[in-house]
Amino acid sequence: MNSMNNVIILEHPLVQHKISLMRDINTGAKEFRELVSETAMLMCYEATRDLPLKTVEVQTPVAIARTKVISGRKLAFVPVLRAGLGMVEGAVKLVPAAKIGHIGIFRDPETKNAVDYYCKLPFDIAERDVIVTDVMLATGGTMVRTIDILRKSGVKNIKVMCIIACPEGIEAVHKSYPEVEIYCGAVDEGLDEKLYIVPGMGDAGDRIFGTK
Ligand code: URA
């Protein structure tokens, strides 16, 4: 793991290997979808490292064990539609009790502004820590808008989990929300004129859902 200014890059060999497979243009939708889910599970392991624990007593077949369980605030995952959905299955495998909210945002082709068209959050979202999932952190506009919505809904502790980030996206998120930790598998070079991450892995939504 390599961290700098609230950017945590997961350098675990399994994460890096899976990202290389995802980058490959010849990886089809089924495999791509599985890799996104598996990578999200590995990332979630790191992003939940600071969950608070409390000690409880459990009767084992041999004796009473003083042992630890997760305590305190509960978690919610909030995927950003569409691509972020692909990360949810892997993440909830690790935290099955987490609730799931959905936020849909598109970029207005004229103004280039991020516009939200769908938002459904758990009723108790303000009492939960939130991990936002999106596969690519590109311009950061969508992520900033997502965090705006979560903050307005009363969420205090927000983390971002994306598989590939770029400097522009990280800068945009941290300009508005420097305290938000960004967990990612790679920080690529930057954006091209079509706002794709370079080298990236193309349109993650299309590759997950096989729409192109
Ligand atoms: N969204 C994607 O799916 N891919 C990119 O490269 C940038 C944004």
mmCIF file of C-alpha atoms and ligand atoms in Angstrom:
data_model
loop_
_atom_site.group_PDB
_atom_site.id
_atom_site.type_symbol
_atom_site.label_atom_id
_atom_site.label_comp_id
_atom_site.label_asym_id
_atom_site.label_seq_id
_atom_site.Cartn_x
_atom_site.Cartn_y
_atom_site.Cartn_z
ATOM 1 C CA MET A 1 0.000 0.000 0.000
ATOM 2 C CA ASN A 2 1.284 3.443 -0.928
ATOM 3 C CA SER A 3 -0.412 6.504 0.528
ATOM 4 C CA MET A 4 0.000 10.241 0.016
ATOM 5 C CA ASN A 5 -2.372 13.035 0.978
ATOM 6 C CA ASN A 6 -5.439 10.865 1.447
ATOM 7 C CA VAL A 7 -4.794 8.853 -1.733
ATOM 8 C CA ILE A 8 -4.216 5.196 -0.932
ATOM 9 C CA ILE A 9 -2.900 3.141 -3.843
ATOM 10 C CA LEU A 10 -3.387 -0.578 -3.380
ATOM 11 C CA GLU A 11 -0.174 -2.126 -4.597
ATOM 12 C CA HIS A 12 -1.132 -5.655 -3.609
ATOM 13 C CA PRO A 13 -0.058 -8.040 -6.411
ATOM 14 C CA LEU A 14 -3.587 -9.449 -6.780
ATOM 15 C CA VAL A 15 -5.029 -5.956 -7.307
ATOM 16 C CA GLN A 16 -2.297 -5.004 -9.769
ATOM 17 C CA HIS A 17 -2.650 -8.270 -11.715
ATOM 18 C CA LYS A 18 -6.422 -7.920 -12.002
ATOM 19 C CA ILE A 19 -6.093 -4.300 -13.171
ATOM 20 C CA SER A 20 -3.698 -5.402 -15.930
ATOM 21 C CA LEU A 21 -6.262 -7.971 -17.102
ATOM 22 C CA MET A 22 -9.003 -5.316 -17.043
ATOM 23 C CA ARG A 23 -6.902 -2.898 -19.070
ATOM 24 C CA ASP A 24 -6.503 -5.473 -21.865
ATOM 25 C CA ILE A 25 -8.788 -4.646 -24.817
ATOM 26 C CA ASN A 26 -9.212 -8.401 -25.399
ATOM 27 C CA THR A 27 -10.835 -9.016 -21.992
ATOM 28 C CA GLY A 28 -14.542 -9.640 -22.595
ATOM 29 C CA ALA A 29 -17.521 -8.427 -20.564
ATOM 30 C CA LYS A 30 -17.948 -11.555 -18.421
ATOM 31 C CA GLU A 31 -14.330 -11.624 -17.310
ATOM 32 C CA PHE A 32 -14.189 -7.836 -16.958
ATOM 33 C CA ARG A 33 -17.269 -7.853 -14.697
ATOM 34 C CA GLU A 34 -15.782 -10.608 -12.526
ATOM 35 C CA LEU A 35 -12.481 -8.750 -12.252
ATOM 36 C CA VAL A 36 -14.200 -5.498 -11.227
ATOM 37 C CA SER A 37 -16.090 -7.337 -8.507
ATOM 38 C CA GLU A 38 -13.006 -9.213 -7.233
ATOM 39 C CA THR A 39 -10.894 -6.054 -7.229
ATOM 40 C CA ALA A 40 -13.611 -4.196 -5.321
ATOM 41 C CA MET A 41 -13.594 -6.941 -2.690
ATOM 42 C CA LEU A 42 -9.830 -6.631 -2.230
ATOM 43 C CA MET A 43 -10.075 -2.830 -2.073
ATOM 44 C CA CYS A 44 -12.893 -3.019 0.446
ATOM 45 C CA TYR A 45 -10.636 -5.064 2.723
ATOM 46 C CA GLU A 46 -8.241 -2.086 2.861
ATOM 47 C CA ALA A 47 -10.912 0.619 3.006
ATOM 48 C CA THR A 48 -12.479 -1.005 6.088
ATOM 49 C CA ARG A 49 -9.186 -1.418 7.951
ATOM 50 C CA ASP A 50 -10.098 1.327 10.458
ATOM 51 C CA LEU A 51 -13.537 -0.001 11.416
ATOM 52 C CA PRO A 52 -13.791 0.172 15.214
ATOM 53 C CA LEU A 53 -13.773 -3.047 17.222
ATOM 54 C CA LYS A 54 -15.099 -4.000 20.636
ATOM 55 C CA THR A 55 -14.210 -6.978 22.765
ATOM 56 C CA VAL A 56 -16.883 -9.587 23.456
ATOM 57 C CA GLU A 57 -16.882 -12.950 25.185
ATOM 58 C CA VAL A 58 -17.684 -16.025 23.093
ATOM 59 C CA GLN A 59 -18.033 -19.576 24.349
ATOM 60 C CA THR A 60 -15.830 -21.801 22.194
ATOM 61 C CA PRO A 61 -16.064 -25.620 22.454
ATOM 62 C CA VAL A 62 -13.088 -25.357 24.846
ATOM 63 C CA ALA A 63 -13.376 -22.146 26.920
ATOM 64 C CA ILE A 64 -14.570 -18.558 26.921
ATOM 65 C CA ALA A 65 -12.651 -16.422 24.421
ATOM 66 C CA ARG A 66 -12.320 -12.671 24.740
ATOM 67 C CA THR A 67 -12.511 -11.776 21.075
ATOM 68 C CA LYS A 68 -13.285 -8.810 18.845
ATOM 69 C CA VAL A 69 -16.248 -7.822 16.693
ATOM 70 C CA ILE A 70 -16.946 -4.728 14.617
ATOM 71 C CA SER A 71 -18.805 -2.090 16.583
ATOM 72 C CA GLY A 72 -19.966 1.461 16.183
ATOM 73 C CA ARG A 73 -21.225 3.187 13.091
ATOM 74 C CA LYS A 74 -22.643 1.092 10.303
ATOM 75 C CA LEU A 75 -21.603 1.146 6.662
ATOM 76 C CA ALA A 76 -23.327 1.946 3.397
ATOM 77 C CA PHE A 77 -21.982 1.519 -0.117
ATOM 78 C CA VAL A 78 -23.086 4.079 -2.663
ATOM 79 C CA PRO A 79 -22.289 3.112 -6.264
ATOM 80 C CA VAL A 80 -22.315 5.856 -8.857
ATOM 81 C CA LEU A 81 -24.395 4.601 -11.792
ATOM 82 C CA ARG A 82 -23.541 2.877 -14.009
ATOM 83 C CA ALA A 83 -20.030 1.551 -13.582
ATOM 84 C CA GLY A 84 -19.925 1.822 -9.785
ATOM 85 C CA LEU A 85 -22.635 -0.867 -9.646
ATOM 86 C CA GLY A 86 -20.072 -3.405 -10.808
ATOM 87 C CA MET A 87 -18.107 -2.961 -7.581
ATOM 88 C CA VAL A 88 -20.990 -3.495 -5.167
ATOM 89 C CA GLU A 89 -21.257 -7.289 -5.322
ATOM 90 C CA GLY A 90 -17.620 -7.745 -4.286
ATOM 91 C CA ALA A 91 -17.811 -5.125 -1.547
ATOM 92 C CA VAL A 92 -20.973 -6.504 0.107
ATOM 93 C CA LYS A 93 -19.471 -9.979 0.169
ATOM 94 C CA LEU A 94 -17.093 -8.593 2.798
ATOM 95 C CA VAL A 95 -19.679 -6.449 4.618
ATOM 96 C CA PRO A 96 -23.021 -8.223 4.132
ATOM 97 C CA ALA A 97 -24.807 -6.005 6.669
ATOM 98 C CA ALA A 98 -24.019 -2.828 4.713
ATOM 99 C CA LYS A 99 -26.890 -0.971 3.103
ATOM 100 C CA ILE A 100 -26.698 0.214 -0.491
ATOM 101 C CA GLY A 101 -27.689 3.578 -1.937
ATOM 102 C CA HIS A 102 -27.622 4.580 -5.603
ATOM 103 C CA ILE A 103 -26.718 7.863 -7.227
ATOM 104 C CA GLY A 104 -27.069 8.462 -10.970
ATOM 105 C CA ILE A 105 -25.244 11.385 -12.541
ATOM 106 C CA PHE A 106 -24.626 12.378 -16.146
ATOM 107 C CA ARG A 107 -22.469 15.053 -17.694
ATOM 108 C CA ASP A 108 -24.509 17.730 -19.493
ATOM 109 C CA PRO A 109 -23.004 17.682 -23.007
ATOM 110 C CA GLU A 110 -23.304 21.473 -23.352
ATOM 111 C CA THR A 111 -22.407 22.848 -19.926
ATOM 112 C CA LYS A 112 -20.163 19.836 -19.042
ATOM 113 C CA ASN A 113 -21.652 20.066 -15.559
ATOM 114 C CA ALA A 114 -22.454 16.925 -13.551
ATOM 115 C CA VAL A 115 -26.247 16.629 -13.259
ATOM 116 C CA ASP A 116 -27.893 14.119 -10.907
ATOM 117 C CA TYR A 117 -30.906 12.243 -12.309
ATOM 118 C CA TYR A 118 -31.369 9.565 -9.647
ATOM 119 C CA CYS A 119 -30.779 9.360 -5.923
ATOM 120 C CA LYS A 120 -32.058 6.680 -3.571
ATOM 121 C CA LEU A 121 -30.258 6.433 -0.245
ATOM 122 C CA PRO A 122 -30.934 4.328 2.873
ATOM 123 C CA PHE A 123 -33.279 6.242 5.242
ATOM 124 C CA ASP A 124 -30.600 6.211 7.960
ATOM 125 C CA ILE A 125 -27.730 7.284 5.696
ATOM 126 C CA ALA A 126 -26.748 10.141 8.054
ATOM 127 C CA GLU A 127 -25.887 7.564 10.731
ATOM 128 C CA ARG A 128 -23.699 5.520 8.411
ATOM 129 C CA ASP A 129 -20.148 5.758 7.134
ATOM 130 C CA VAL A 130 -20.237 5.688 3.350
ATOM 131 C CA ILE A 131 -17.930 4.150 0.772
ATOM 132 C CA VAL A 132 -18.678 5.542 -2.687
ATOM 133 C CA THR A 133 -17.784 3.210 -5.545
ATOM 134 C CA ASP A 134 -16.979 4.191 -9.113
ATOM 135 C CA VAL A 135 -14.611 2.324 -11.394
ATOM 136 C CA MET A 136 -12.907 5.393 -12.911
ATOM 137 C CA LEU A 137 -12.134 8.689 -11.201
ATOM 138 C CA ALA A 138 -11.752 10.817 -14.338
ATOM 139 C CA THR A 139 -12.571 14.558 -14.169
ATOM 140 C CA GLY A 140 -13.881 14.147 -10.630
ATOM 141 C CA GLY A 141 -17.035 16.168 -11.463
ATOM 142 C CA THR A 142 -19.342 13.220 -10.839
ATOM 143 C CA MET A 143 -17.587 12.286 -7.620
ATOM 144 C CA VAL A 144 -17.699 15.850 -6.257
ATOM 145 C CA ARG A 145 -21.434 16.028 -7.020
ATOM 146 C CA THR A 146 -21.923 12.632 -5.319
ATOM 147 C CA ILE A 147 -20.101 13.806 -2.199
ATOM 148 C CA ASP A 148 -22.131 17.066 -2.247
ATOM 149 C CA ILE A 149 -25.336 14.988 -2.141
ATOM 150 C CA LEU A 150 -24.050 12.736 0.651
ATOM 151 C CA ARG A 151 -22.863 15.683 2.742
ATOM 152 C CA LYS A 152 -26.262 17.394 2.300
ATOM 153 C CA SER A 153 -27.852 14.126 3.454
ATOM 154 C CA GLY A 154 -25.852 14.374 6.681
ATOM 155 C CA VAL A 155 -23.098 11.832 6.001
ATOM 156 C CA LYS A 156 -19.962 12.712 7.946
ATOM 157 C CA ASN A 157 -17.460 10.015 7.033
ATOM 158 C CA ILE A 158 -17.058 9.377 3.296
ATOM 159 C CA LYS A 159 -14.438 7.294 1.484
ATOM 160 C CA VAL A 160 -14.069 6.859 -2.265
ATOM 161 C CA MET A 161 -13.145 3.541 -3.842
ATOM 162 C CA CYS A 162 -12.236 3.584 -7.535
ATOM 163 C CA ILE A 163 -10.146 1.142 -9.515
ATOM 164 C CA ILE A 164 -8.287 3.676 -11.675
ATOM 165 C CA ALA A 165 -7.831 7.357 -10.828
ATOM 166 C CA CYS A 166 -5.970 10.191 -12.520
ATOM 167 C CA PRO A 167 -4.399 13.404 -11.154
ATOM 168 C CA GLU A 168 -7.237 15.639 -12.470
ATOM 169 C CA GLY A 169 -9.916 13.628 -10.657
ATOM 170 C CA ILE A 170 -7.976 13.420 -7.409
ATOM 171 C CA GLU A 171 -7.306 17.162 -7.498
ATOM 172 C CA ALA A 172 -10.971 17.989 -8.140
ATOM 173 C CA VAL A 173 -12.186 15.808 -5.254
ATOM 174 C CA HIS A 174 -9.562 17.087 -2.829
ATOM 175 C CA LYS A 175 -10.100 20.737 -3.829
ATOM 176 C CA SER A 176 -13.655 20.457 -2.472
ATOM 177 C CA TYR A 177 -13.176 17.652 0.046
ATOM 178 C CA PRO A 178 -9.534 17.292 1.128
ATOM 179 C CA GLU A 179 -10.526 15.037 4.032
ATOM 180 C CA VAL A 180 -12.025 12.310 1.799
ATOM 181 C CA GLU A 181 -9.767 9.282 1.446
ATOM 182 C CA ILE A 182 -9.472 7.932 -2.097
ATOM 183 C CA TYR A 183 -8.656 4.221 -2.390
ATOM 184 C CA CYS A 184 -7.531 3.230 -5.871
ATOM 185 C CA GLY A 185 -5.494 0.599 -7.663
ATOM 186 C CA ALA A 186 -3.606 2.969 -9.964
ATOM 187 C CA VAL A 187 -3.151 6.663 -10.692
ATOM 188 C CA ASP A 188 -2.814 6.949 -14.463
ATOM 189 C CA GLU A 189 -1.251 9.727 -16.560
ATOM 190 C CA GLY A 190 -4.299 11.922 -17.151
ATOM 191 C CA LEU A 191 -7.250 12.551 -19.459
ATOM 192 C CA ASP A 192 -7.447 12.667 -23.241
ATOM 193 C CA GLU A 193 -9.583 15.172 -25.212
ATOM 194 C CA LYS A 194 -12.641 12.910 -24.819
ATOM 195 C CA LEU A 195 -12.063 12.834 -21.050
ATOM 196 C CA TYR A 196 -11.042 9.181 -21.024
ATOM 197 C CA ILE A 197 -8.308 8.194 -18.591
ATOM 198 C CA VAL A 198 -5.008 7.423 -20.380
ATOM 199 C CA PRO A 199 -4.010 4.608 -20.595
ATOM 200 C CA GLY A 200 -7.023 3.625 -18.449
ATOM 201 C CA MET A 201 -9.255 0.787 -19.573
ATOM 202 C CA GLY A 202 -11.838 2.494 -21.763
ATOM 203 C CA ASP A 203 -15.478 3.019 -20.859
ATOM 204 C CA ALA A 204 -15.906 0.938 -17.720
ATOM 205 C CA GLY A 205 -19.730 0.964 -17.908
ATOM 206 C CA ASP A 206 -19.699 -0.344 -21.473
ATOM 207 C CA ARG A 207 -17.131 -2.980 -20.609
ATOM 208 C CA ILE A 208 -19.033 -4.208 -17.520
ATOM 209 C CA PHE A 209 -22.430 -4.316 -19.181
ATOM 210 C CA GLY A 210 -21.273 -5.242 -22.691
ATOM 211 C CA THR A 211 -23.018 -2.237 -24.236
ATOM 212 C CA LYS A 212 -20.399 -1.558 -26.893
HETATM 213 N N1 URA B 1 -15.233 6.859 -17.441
HETATM 214 C C1 URA B 1 -14.828 5.678 -17.966
HETATM 215 O O1 URA B 1 -15.575 4.713 -17.953
HETATM 216 N N2 URA B 1 -13.600 5.602 -18.493
HETATM 217 C C2 URA B 1 -12.760 6.645 -18.519
HETATM 218 O O2 URA B 1 -11.640 6.500 -18.997
HETATM 219 C C3 URA B 1 -13.201 7.857 -17.965
HETATM 220 C C4 URA B 1 -14.443 7.937 -17.432
#
